[in-house]
CSV table of C-alpha atoms and ligand atoms in Angstrom, one decimal:
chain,number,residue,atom,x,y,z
K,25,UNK,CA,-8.6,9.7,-23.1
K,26,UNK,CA,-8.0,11.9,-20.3
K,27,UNK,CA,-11.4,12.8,-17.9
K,28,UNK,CA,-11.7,15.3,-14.6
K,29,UNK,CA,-13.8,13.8,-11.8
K,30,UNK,CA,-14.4,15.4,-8.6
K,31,UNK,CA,-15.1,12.4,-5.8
K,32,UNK,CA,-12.8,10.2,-3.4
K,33,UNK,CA,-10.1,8.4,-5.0
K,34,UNK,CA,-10.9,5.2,-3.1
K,35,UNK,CA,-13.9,4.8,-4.7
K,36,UNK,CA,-12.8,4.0,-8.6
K,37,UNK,CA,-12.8,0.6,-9.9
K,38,UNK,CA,-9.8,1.2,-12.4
K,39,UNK,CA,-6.9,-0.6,-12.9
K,40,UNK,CA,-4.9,1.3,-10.8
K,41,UNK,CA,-5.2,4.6,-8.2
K,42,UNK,CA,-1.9,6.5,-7.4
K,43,UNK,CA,-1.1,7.6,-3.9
K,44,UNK,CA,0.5,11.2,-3.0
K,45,UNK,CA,2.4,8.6,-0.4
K,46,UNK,CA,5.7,9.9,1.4
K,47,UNK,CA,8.9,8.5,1.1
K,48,UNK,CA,8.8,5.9,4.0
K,49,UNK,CA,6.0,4.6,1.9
K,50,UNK,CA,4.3,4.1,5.6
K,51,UNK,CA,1.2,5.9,5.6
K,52,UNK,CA,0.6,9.4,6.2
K,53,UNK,CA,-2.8,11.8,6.2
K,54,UNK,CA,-4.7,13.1,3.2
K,55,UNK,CA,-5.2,10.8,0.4
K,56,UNK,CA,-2.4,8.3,1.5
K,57,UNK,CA,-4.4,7.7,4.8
K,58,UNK,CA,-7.7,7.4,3.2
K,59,UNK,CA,-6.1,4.7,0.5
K,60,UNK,CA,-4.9,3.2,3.5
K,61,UNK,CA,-7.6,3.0,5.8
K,62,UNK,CA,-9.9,1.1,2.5
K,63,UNK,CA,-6.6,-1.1,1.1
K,64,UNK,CA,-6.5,-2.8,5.1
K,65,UNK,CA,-3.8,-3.6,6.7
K,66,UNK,CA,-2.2,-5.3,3.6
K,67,UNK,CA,-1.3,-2.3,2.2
K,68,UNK,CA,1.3,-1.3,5.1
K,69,UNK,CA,2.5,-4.5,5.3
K,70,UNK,CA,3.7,-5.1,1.8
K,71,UNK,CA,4.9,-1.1,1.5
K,72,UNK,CA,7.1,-2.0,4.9
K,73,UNK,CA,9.2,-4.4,2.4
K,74,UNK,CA,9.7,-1.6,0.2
K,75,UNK,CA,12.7,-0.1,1.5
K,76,UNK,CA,10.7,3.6,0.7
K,77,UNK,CA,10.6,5.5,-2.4
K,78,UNK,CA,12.4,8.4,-3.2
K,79,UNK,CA,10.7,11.9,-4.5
K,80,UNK,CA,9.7,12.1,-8.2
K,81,UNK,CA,9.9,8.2,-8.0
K,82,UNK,CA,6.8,5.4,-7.9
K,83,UNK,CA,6.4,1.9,-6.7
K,84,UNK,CA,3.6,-0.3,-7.2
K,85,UNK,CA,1.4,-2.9,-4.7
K,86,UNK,CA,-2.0,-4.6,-5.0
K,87,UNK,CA,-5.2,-2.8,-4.1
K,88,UNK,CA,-6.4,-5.5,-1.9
K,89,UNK,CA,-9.7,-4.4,-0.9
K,90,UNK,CA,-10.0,-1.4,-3.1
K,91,UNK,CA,-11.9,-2.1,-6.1
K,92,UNK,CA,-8.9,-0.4,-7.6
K,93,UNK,CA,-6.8,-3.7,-8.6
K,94,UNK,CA,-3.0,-1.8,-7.7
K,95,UNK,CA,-1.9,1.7,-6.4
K,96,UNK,CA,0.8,3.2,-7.7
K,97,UNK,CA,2.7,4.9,-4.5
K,98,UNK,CA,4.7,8.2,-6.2
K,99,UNK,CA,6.0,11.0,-3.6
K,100,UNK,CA,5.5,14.7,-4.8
K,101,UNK,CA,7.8,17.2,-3.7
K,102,UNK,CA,7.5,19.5,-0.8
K,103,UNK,CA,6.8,23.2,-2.5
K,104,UNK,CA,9.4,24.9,-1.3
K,105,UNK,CA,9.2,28.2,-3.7
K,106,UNK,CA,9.9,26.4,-6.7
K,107,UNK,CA,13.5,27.2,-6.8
K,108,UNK,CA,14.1,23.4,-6.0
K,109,UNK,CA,13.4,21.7,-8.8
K,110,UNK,CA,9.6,20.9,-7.6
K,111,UNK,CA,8.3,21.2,-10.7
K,112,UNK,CA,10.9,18.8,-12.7
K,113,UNK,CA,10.1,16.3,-9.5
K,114,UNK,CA,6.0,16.6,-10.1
K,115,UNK,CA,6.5,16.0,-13.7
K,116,UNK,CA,8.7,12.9,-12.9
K,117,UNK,CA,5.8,11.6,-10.6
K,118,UNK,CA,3.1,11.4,-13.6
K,119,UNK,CA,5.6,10.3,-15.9
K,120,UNK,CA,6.9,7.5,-13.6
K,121,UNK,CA,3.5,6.5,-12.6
K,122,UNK,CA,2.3,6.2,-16.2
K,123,UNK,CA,5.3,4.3,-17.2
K,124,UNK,CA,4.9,1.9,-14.1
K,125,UNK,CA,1.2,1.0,-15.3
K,126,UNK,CA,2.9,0.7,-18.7
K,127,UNK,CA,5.1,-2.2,-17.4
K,128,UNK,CA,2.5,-3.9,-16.0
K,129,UNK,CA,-0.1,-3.9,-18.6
K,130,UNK,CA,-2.3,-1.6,-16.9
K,131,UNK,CA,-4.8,0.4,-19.1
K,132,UNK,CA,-6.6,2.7,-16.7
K,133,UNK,CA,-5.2,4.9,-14.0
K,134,UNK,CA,-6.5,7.8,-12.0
K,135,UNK,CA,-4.5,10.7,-9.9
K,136,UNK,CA,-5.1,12.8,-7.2
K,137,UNK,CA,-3.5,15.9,-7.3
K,138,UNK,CA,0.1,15.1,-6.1
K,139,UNK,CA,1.8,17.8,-3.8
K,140,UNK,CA,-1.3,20.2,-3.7
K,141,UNK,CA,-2.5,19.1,0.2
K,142,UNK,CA,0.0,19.6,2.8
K,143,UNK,CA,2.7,19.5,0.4
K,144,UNK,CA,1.7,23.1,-0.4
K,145,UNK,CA,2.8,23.2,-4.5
K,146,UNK,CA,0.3,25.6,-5.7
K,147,UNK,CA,-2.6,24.4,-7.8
K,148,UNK,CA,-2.4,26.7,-10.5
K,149,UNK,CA,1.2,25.5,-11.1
K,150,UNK,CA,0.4,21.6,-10.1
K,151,UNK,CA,-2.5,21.2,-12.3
K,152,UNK,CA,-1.0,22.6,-15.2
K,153,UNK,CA,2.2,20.5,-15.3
K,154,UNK,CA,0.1,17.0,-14.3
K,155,UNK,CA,-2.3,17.9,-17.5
K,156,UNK,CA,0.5,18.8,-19.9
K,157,UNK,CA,3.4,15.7,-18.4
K,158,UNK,CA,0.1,13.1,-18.9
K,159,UNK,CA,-1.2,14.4,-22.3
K,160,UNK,CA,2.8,14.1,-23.7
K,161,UNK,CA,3.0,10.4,-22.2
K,162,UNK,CA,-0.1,9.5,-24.0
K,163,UNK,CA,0.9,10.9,-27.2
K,164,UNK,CA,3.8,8.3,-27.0
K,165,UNK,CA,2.1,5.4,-25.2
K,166,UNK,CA,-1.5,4.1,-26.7
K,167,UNK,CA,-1.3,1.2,-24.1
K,168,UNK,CA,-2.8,3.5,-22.0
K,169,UNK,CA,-6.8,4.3,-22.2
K,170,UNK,CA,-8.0,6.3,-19.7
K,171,UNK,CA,-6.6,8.7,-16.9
K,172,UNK,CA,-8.6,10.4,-14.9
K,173,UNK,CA,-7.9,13.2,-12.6
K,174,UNK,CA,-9.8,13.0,-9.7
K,175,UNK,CA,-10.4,16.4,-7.6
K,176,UNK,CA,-11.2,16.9,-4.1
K,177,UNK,CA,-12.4,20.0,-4.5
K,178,UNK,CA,-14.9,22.3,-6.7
K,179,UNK,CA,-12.0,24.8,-7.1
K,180,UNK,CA,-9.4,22.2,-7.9
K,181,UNK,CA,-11.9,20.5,-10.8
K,182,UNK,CA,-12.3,24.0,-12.0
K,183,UNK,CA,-8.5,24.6,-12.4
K,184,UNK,CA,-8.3,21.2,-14.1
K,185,UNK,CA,-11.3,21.1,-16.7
K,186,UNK,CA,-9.6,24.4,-17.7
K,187,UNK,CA,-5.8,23.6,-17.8
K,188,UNK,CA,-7.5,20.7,-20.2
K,189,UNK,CA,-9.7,23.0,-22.2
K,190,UNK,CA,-6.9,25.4,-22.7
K,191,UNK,CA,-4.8,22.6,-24.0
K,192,UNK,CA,-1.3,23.3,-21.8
A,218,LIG,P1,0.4,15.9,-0.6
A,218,LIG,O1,1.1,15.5,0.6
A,218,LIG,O2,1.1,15.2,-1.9
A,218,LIG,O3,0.2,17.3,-0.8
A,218,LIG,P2,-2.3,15.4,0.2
A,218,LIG,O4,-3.0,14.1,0.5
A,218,LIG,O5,-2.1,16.3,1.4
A,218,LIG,O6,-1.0,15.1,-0.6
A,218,LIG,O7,-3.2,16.2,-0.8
A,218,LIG,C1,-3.2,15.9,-2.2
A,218,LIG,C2,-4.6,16.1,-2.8
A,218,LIG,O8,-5.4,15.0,-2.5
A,218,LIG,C3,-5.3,17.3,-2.2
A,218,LIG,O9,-6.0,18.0,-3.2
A,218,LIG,C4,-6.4,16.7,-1.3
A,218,LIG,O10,-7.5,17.5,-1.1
A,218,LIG,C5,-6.7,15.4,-2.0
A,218,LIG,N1,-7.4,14.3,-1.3
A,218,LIG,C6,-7.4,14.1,0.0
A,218,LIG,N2,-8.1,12.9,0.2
A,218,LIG,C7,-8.5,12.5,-1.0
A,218,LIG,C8,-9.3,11.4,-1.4
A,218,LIG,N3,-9.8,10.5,-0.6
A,218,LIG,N4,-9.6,11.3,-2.8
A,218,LIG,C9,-9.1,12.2,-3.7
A,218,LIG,N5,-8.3,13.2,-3.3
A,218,LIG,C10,-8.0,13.4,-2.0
């Protein structure tokens, strides 16, 4: 089951929330710092022994105090026209993320929109591949039972519910 929610990611009691994080894995603004600032100081501490993450990749931690039990730290690429292979490297960070949770018995998961804040990878583009890279893992993976997709913005939601209704 896949659902579009429009609210702050922090909030959701799921099994795990995934963090548009950078490759230091050390904080940053946007959604990493808000995950940050309501994890505590936890957080930074156990993503300092984790040597970083590279782009398209995902590494997981404890939520501490988030309701949400882990996060699931994935780095989007940096849009840089496309020509890059940003949109092979988005796809990898849903499919990464979703395998992760797999590994770890996980059965609910929710996603900002990865690379669509300062990372600049359009929306149009980014919503599209995240609907169509999660609805392929779950036709292979029943473990999983919900994802959510969880929009900042009234636009974003828009783009989402209809990337979702046209089915790509
Ligand atoms: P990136 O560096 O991958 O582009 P950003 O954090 O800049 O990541 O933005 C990714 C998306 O997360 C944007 O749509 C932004 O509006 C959204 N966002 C920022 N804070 C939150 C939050 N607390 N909950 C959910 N989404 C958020």
């Amino acid at each position: 089951m896949i659902e579009v929610i429009q609210t702050d990611i922090t909030t959701l009691d799921v099994d795990a929330i995934v963090n548009a994080a950078n490759t230091s894995l050390l904080g940053g603004g946007g959604v990493d710092g808000a995950i940050h600032r309501a994890a505590g100081p936890k957080l930074l501490a156990k993503c300092a022994t984790l040597g970083g993450c590279k782009t398209g990749n995902a590494k997981i931690t404890p939520g501490y105090n988030l309701s949400a039990k882990h996060v699931i730290h994935t780095v989007g690429p940096v849009w840089r026209g496309g020509g890059r292979g940003e949109p092979e490297l988005l796809a990898d960070c849903y499919r990464n993320s979703l395998q992760l949770a797999v590994e770890n018995g996980l059965k609910t998961i929710a996603f900002p929109s990865i690379s669509t804040g300062v990372y600049r990878f359009p929306i149009d583009r980014a919503c599209r591949i995240a609907t169509t890279t999660v609805k392929a893992f779950l036709a292979d993976h029943d473990e999983i039972e919900k994802v959510t997709f969880v929009c900042f913005s009234n636009s974003d939601r828009a783009e989402y519910e209809s990337a979702l209704a046209e089915g790509n």
